[in-house]
Coordinates of C-alpha atoms in Angstrom, one line a residue:
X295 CA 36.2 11.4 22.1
X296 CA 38.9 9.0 23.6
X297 CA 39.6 5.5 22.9
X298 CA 40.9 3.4 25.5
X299 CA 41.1 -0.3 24.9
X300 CA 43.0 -3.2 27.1
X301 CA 44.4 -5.3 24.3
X302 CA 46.7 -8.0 26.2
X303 CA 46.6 -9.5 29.7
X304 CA 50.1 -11.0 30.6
X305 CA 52.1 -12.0 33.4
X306 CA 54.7 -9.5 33.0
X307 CA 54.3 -6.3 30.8
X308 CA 56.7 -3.6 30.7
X309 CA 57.7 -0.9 27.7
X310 CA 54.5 -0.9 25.4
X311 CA 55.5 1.0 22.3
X312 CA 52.7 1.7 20.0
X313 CA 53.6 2.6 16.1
X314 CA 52.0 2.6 13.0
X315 CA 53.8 -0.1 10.5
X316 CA 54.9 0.8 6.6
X317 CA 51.7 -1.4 5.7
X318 CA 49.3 0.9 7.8
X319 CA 48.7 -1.5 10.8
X320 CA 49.1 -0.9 14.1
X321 CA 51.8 -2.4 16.1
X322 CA 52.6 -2.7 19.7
X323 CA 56.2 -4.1 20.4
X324 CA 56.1 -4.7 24.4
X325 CA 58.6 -6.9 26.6
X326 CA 56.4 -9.8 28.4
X327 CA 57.5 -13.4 29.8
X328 CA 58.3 -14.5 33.1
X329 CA 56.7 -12.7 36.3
X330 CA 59.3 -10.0 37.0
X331 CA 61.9 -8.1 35.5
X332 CA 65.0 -8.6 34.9
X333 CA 64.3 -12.4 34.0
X334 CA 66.1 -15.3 31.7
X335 CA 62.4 -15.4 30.7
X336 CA 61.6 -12.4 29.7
X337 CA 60.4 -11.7 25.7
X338 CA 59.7 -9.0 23.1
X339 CA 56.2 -10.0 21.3
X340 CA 54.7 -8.1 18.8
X341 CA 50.3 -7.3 18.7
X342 CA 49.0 -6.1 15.5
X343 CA 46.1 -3.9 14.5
X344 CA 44.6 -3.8 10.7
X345 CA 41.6 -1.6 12.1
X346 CA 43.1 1.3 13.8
X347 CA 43.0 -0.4 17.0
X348 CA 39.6 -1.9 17.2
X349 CA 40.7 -5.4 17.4
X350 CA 44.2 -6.7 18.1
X351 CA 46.5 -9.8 17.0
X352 CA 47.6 -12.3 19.7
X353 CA 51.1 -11.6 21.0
X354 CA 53.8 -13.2 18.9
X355 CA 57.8 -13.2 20.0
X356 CA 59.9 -10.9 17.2
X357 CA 63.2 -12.8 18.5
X358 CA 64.3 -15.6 20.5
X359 CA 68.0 -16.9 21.2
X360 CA 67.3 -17.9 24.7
X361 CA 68.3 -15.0 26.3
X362 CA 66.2 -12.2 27.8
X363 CA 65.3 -9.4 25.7
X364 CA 64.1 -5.8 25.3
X365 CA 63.3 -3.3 23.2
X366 CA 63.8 0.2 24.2
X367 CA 62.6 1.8 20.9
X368 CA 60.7 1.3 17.8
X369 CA 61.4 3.1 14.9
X370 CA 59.8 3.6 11.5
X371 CA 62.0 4.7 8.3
X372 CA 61.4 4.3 4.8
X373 CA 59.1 1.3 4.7
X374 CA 61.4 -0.5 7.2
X375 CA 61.2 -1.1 11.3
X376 CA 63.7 -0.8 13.5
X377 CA 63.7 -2.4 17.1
X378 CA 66.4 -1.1 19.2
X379 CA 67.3 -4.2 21.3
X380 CA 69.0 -5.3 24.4
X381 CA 69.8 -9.3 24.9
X382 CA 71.0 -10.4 28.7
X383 CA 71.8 -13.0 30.8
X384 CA 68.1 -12.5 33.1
X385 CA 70.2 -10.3 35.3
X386 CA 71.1 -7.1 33.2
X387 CA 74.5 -8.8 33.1
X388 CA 76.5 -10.4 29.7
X389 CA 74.3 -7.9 28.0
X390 CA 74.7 -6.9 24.4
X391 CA 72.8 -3.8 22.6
X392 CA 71.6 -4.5 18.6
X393 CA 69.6 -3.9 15.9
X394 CA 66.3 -6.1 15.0
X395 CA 65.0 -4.9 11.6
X396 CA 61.7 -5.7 9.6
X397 CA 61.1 -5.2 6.1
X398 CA 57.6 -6.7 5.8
X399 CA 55.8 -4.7 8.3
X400 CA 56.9 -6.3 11.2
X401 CA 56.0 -10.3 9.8
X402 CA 59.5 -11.2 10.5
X403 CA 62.7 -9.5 12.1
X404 CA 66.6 -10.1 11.4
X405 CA 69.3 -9.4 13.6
X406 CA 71.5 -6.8 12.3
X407 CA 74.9 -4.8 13.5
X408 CA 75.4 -3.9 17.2
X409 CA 74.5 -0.1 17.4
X410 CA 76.9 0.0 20.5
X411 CA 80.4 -0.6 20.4
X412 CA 81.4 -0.6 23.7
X413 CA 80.9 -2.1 27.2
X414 CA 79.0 0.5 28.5
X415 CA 75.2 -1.2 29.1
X416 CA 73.0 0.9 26.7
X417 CA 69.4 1.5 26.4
X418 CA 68.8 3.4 22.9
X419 CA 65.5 5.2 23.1
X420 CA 63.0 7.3 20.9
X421 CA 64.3 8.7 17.7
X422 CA 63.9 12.3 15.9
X423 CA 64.4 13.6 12.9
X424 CA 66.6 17.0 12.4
X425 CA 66.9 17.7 8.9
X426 CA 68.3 14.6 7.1
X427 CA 69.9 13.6 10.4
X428 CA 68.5 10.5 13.1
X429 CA 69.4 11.5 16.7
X430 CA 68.4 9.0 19.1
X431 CA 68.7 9.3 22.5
X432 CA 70.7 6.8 24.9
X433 CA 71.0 6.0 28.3
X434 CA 73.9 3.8 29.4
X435 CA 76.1 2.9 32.5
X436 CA 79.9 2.5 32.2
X437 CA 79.8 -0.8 34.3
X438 CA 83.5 -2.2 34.4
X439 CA 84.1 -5.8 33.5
X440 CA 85.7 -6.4 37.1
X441 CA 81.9 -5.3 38.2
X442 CA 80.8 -7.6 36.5
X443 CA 82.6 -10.3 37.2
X444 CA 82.2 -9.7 41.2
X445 CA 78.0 -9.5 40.5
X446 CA 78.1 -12.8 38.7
X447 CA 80.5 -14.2 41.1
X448 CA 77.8 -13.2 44.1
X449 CA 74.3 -13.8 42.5
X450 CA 73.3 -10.0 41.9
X451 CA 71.6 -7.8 39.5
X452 CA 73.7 -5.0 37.6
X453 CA 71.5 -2.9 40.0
X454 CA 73.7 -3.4 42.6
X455 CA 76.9 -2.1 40.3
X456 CA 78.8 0.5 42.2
X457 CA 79.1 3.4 39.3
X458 CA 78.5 6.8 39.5
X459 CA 76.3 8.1 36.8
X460 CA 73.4 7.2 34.5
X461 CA 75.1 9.0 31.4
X462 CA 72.2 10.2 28.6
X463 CA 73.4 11.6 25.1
X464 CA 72.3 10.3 21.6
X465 CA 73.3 7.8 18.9
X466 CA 73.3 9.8 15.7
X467 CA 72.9 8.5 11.7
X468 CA 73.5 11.1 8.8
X469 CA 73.2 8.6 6.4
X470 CA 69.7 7.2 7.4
X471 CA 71.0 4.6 9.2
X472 CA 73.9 2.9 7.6
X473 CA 76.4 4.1 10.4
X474 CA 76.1 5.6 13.9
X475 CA 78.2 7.7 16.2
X476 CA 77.8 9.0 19.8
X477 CA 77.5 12.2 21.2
X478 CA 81.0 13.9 22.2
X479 CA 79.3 15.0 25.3
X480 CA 76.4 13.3 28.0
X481 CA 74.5 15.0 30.2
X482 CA 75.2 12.5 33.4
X483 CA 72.6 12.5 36.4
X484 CA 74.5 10.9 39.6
X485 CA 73.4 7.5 40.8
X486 CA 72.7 8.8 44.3
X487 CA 70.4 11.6 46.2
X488 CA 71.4 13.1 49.5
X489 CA 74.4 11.1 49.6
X490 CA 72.5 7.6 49.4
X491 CA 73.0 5.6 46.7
X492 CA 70.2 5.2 44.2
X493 CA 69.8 3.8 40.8
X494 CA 68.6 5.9 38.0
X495 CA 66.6 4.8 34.7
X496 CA 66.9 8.0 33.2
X497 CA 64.8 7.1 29.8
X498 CA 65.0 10.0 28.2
X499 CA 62.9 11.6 25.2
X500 CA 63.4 14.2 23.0
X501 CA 61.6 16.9 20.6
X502 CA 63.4 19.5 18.5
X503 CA 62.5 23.7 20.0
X504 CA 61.5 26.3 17.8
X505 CA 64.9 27.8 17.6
X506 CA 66.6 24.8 16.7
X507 CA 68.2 23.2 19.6
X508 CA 67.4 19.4 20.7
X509 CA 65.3 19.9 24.1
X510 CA 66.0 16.1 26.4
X511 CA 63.6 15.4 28.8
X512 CA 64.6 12.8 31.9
X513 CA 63.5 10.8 34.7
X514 CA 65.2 11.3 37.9
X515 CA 64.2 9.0 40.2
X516 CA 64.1 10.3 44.4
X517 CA 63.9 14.1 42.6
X518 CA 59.2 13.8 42.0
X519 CA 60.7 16.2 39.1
X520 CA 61.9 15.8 35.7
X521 CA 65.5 17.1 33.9
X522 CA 66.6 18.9 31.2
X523 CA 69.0 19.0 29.2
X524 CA 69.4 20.7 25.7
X525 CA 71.6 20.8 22.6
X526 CA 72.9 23.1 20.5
X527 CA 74.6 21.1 17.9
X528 CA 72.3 18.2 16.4
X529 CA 72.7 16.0 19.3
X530 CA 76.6 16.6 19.1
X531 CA 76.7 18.1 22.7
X532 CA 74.5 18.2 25.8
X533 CA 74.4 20.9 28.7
X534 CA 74.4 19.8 32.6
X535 CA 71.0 18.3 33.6
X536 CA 68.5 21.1 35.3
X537 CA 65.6 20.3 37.1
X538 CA 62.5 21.8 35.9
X539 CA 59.0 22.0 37.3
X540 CA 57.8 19.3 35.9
X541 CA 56.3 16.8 38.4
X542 CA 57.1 12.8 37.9
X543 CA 56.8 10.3 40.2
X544 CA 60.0 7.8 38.7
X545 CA 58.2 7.7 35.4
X546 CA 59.0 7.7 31.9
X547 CA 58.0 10.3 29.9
X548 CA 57.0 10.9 26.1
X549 CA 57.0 14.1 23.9
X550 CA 55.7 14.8 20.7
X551 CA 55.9 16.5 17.7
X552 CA 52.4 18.3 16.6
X553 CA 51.7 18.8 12.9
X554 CA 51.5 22.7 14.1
X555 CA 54.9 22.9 15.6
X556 CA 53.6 22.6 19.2
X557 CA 55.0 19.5 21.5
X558 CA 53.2 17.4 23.7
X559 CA 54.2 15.7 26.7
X560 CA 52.7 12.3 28.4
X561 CA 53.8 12.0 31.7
X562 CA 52.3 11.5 35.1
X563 CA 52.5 14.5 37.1
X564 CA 52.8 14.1 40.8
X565 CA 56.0 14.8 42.7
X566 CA 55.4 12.1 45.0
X567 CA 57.5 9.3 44.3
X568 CA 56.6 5.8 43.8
X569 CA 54.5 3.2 42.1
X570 CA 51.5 4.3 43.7
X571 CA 51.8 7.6 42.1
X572 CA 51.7 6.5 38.8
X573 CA 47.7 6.9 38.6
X574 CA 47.4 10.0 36.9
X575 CA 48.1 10.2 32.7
X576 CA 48.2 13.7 31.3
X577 CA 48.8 15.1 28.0
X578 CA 50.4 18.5 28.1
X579 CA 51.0 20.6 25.0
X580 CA 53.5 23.8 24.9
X581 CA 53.7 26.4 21.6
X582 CA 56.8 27.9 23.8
X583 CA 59.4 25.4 23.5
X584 CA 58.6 23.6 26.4
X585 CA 59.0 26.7 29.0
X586 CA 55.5 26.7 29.5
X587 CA 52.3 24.3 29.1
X588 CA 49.0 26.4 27.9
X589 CA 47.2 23.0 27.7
X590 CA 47.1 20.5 29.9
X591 CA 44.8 17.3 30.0
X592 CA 43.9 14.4 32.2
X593 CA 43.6 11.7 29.8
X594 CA 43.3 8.3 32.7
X595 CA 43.1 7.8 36.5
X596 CA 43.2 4.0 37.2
X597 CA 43.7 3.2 40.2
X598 CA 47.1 1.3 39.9
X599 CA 50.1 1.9 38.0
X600 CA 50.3 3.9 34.7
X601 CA 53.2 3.6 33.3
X602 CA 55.4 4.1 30.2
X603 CA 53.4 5.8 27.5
X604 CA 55.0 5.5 24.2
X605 CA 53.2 6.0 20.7
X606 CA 53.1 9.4 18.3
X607 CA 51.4 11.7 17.0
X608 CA 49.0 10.4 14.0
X609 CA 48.9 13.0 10.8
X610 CA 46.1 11.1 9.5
X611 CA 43.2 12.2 11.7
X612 CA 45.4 15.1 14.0
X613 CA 45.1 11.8 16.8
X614 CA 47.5 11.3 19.1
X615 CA 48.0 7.1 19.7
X616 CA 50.1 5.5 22.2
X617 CA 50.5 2.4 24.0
X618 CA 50.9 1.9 28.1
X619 CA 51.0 -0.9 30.7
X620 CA 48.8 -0.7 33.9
X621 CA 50.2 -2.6 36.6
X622 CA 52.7 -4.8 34.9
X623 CA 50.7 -6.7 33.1
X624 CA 47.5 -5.1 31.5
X625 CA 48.9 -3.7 27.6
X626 CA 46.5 -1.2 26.6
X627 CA 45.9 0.9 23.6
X628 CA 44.9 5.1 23.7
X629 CA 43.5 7.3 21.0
X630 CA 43.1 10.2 22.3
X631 CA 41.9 13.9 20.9
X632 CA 43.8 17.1 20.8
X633 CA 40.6 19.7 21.9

C-alpha cells in the first residue's frame, strides 16, 4: 500500500528532495519564499520527520545571507549532509555555486568551499557511488561576463542569455569529498529546437548499468522525450546526447538504484509538452540496463502539476520514498511499494 501525504502548503515550492538523515529522520530540503521563481526572496527550508513520515516538522531556513538560494542536491555520506547550493542575485545573475554541510543531522549547516571554480552558472545534481568514487552530475551554462553585464544593465533574467548549450557532465570526488574535478568531456544539448531559441534545464540523473558504464538520463525541453548519454570511464567522459523513447513532458526525472541490481525511474510520461502534462507520476523499473522497462506503474494523477520527484530507494523496508511538489506550492511526501 502507498503512502501519500501533503506535508507543507507554501507560496512558492519548487525542488523537494526527500532523504533519510545520519540520525534516521526524514528530511525534505525544498526551495520556498516569494511567489515565483527566480526571486531575491526565494529560500531553502528544511521539514523533518522522526516517524517515517507520519508527521512532519514546520519548515525552517538552512541558510540565509540575503540572497536567493537553491539546492539542487542533497547528499548523505558518512554521518554528514551535503547540500549542493546556488546563491543569486533573484535573477539567476551574480550567482555563485557552494557547499552547505551538516554534521548534526541537518540541526544546523555551514558554508563550506565553492565546488565550482569557474563562471560557468552550475546546478550540481544527484550523486552516485562507483566503487570508492562520488560522481555527481552537473548542469551548467558558460554565460560570459559581458552577458552578464548587458542582462543587469537591461532588467533581465539569465534566461534571456544568448549561449548555445546547456552543457551536462559530473563533478567527481575520489577522496570522499575533500576535492573535486570535472568531467573532461560534456554531453551538450543545444539551447534551441527547429531553429528557435529555447532554454533548456537539462537536470540530469544518473544510475550505474550492469556492465559498468554511468547511464545519464535528461530533460530536453520542446523534444516530449528524454536523452541519454552514457560513460565509459567513471564519469570521466560522456557520449553525444540520444533521444530515447522515453516520454517527458519538460520534467525532471529520477532513477534509482534497487537492492537487486534493477533501476527505477520516476518520471512523468507523456510526450506532450507543458505544465499541464505534468499529471501523470510513474515508477518504471528495468533489469536491462535501462533498454527496456518490464514494470511500469502509475503511482499519482492529480489534476495539476507533478513535478520534480526526488527521494531513494529505502533498504530498510525494500520502500521506495521521495518527495514532490504539486503545483508550485503543495510539498508532499510518497512511500510507495515495489509489487
Amino acid at each position: 500500500m502507498d503512502i501519500i501525504k501533503m506535508v507543507l502548503r507554501e507560496s512558492l515550492s519548487c525542488e523537494a528532495i526527500l532523504r533519510r538523515a545520519p540520525d534516521g529522520d526524514l528530511i525534505i530540503l525544498s526551495q520556498c519564499g516569494g511567489t515565483n521563481e527566480p526571486q531575491k526572496e526565494n529560500r531553502v527550508v528544511l521539514l523533518r520527520s522522526s516517524d517515517n513520515g507520519k508527521t512532519w516538522s514546520k519548515p525552517t531556513k538552512i541558510y540565509d545571507d540575503g540572497r536567493a538560494l537553491y539546492v539542487s542536491e542533497v547528499f548523505v555520506a558518512d554521518g554528514e549532509i551535503w547540500a549542493f547550493a546556488l546563491a543569486h542575485d533573484g535573477d539567476f545573475l551574480g550567482w555563485e555555486t557552494f557547499l552547505l554541510k551538516s554534521f548534526d543531522s541537518g540541526y544546523t549547516w555551514q558554508k563550506c568551499e565553492s565546488v565550482w571554480k569557474d563562471r560557468a552558472f552550475c546546478f550540481i545534481r544527484g550523486g552516485i557511488r562507483v566503487g570508492d568514487t562520488l560522481v555527481f552530475p552537473t548542469q551548467y551554462y558558460e554565460v560570459p561576463d559581458a552577458e552578464c553585464r548587458r542582462l543587469k544593465e537591461k532588467g533581465e533574467l539569465l534566461l534571456s542569455a544568448e549561449i548555445p548549450f546547456v552543457k551536462n557532465g559530473a563533478l567527481i570526488s575520489k577522496d570522499g569529498g575533500k576535492s573535486f574535478y570535472r568531467s573532461r568531456t560534456t554531453a551538450d544539448l543545444p539551447m534551441a529546437i527547429d531553429g528557435k531559441r529555447l532554454w533548456k534545464w537539462s537536470e540530469p540523473t544518473l544510475a550505474r548499468l550492469p556492465d559498468g558504464k554511468i547511464v545519464m538520463l535528461m530533460r530536453a525541453d520542446g523534444e516530449g522525450f528524454l536523452y541519454r548519454s552514457e560513460s565509459a570511464d567513471g564519469g570521466e567522459s560522456w557520449s553525444a546526447p540520444q533521444k530515447t523513447g522515453i516520454p517527458n513532458p519538460n520534467n525532471k526525472p529520477k532513477l534509482l538504484h534497487l537492492a537487486d541490481g534493477r533501476i527505477a525511474l520516476l518520471n512523468t510520461p507523456d510526450k506532450r509538452i507543458g505544465f499541464n502534462y505534468r499529471t501523470c507520476l510513474s515508477l518504471w523499473i528495468s533489469g536491462d540496463g535501462l533498454k527496456t522497462f518490464a514494470y511500469k506503474r502509475e503511482l499519482l494523477r492529480f489534476p495539476g502539476w507533478l513535478s520534480y520527484p526526488d527521494g531513494f530507494y529505502d533498504e530498510r523496508d525494500g520502500r521506495i520514498k521521495f518527495a514532490f511538489e504539486l503545483n508550485r506550492h503543495d510539498v508532499y511526501f510518497v512511500d510507495c511499494a515495489i509489487e
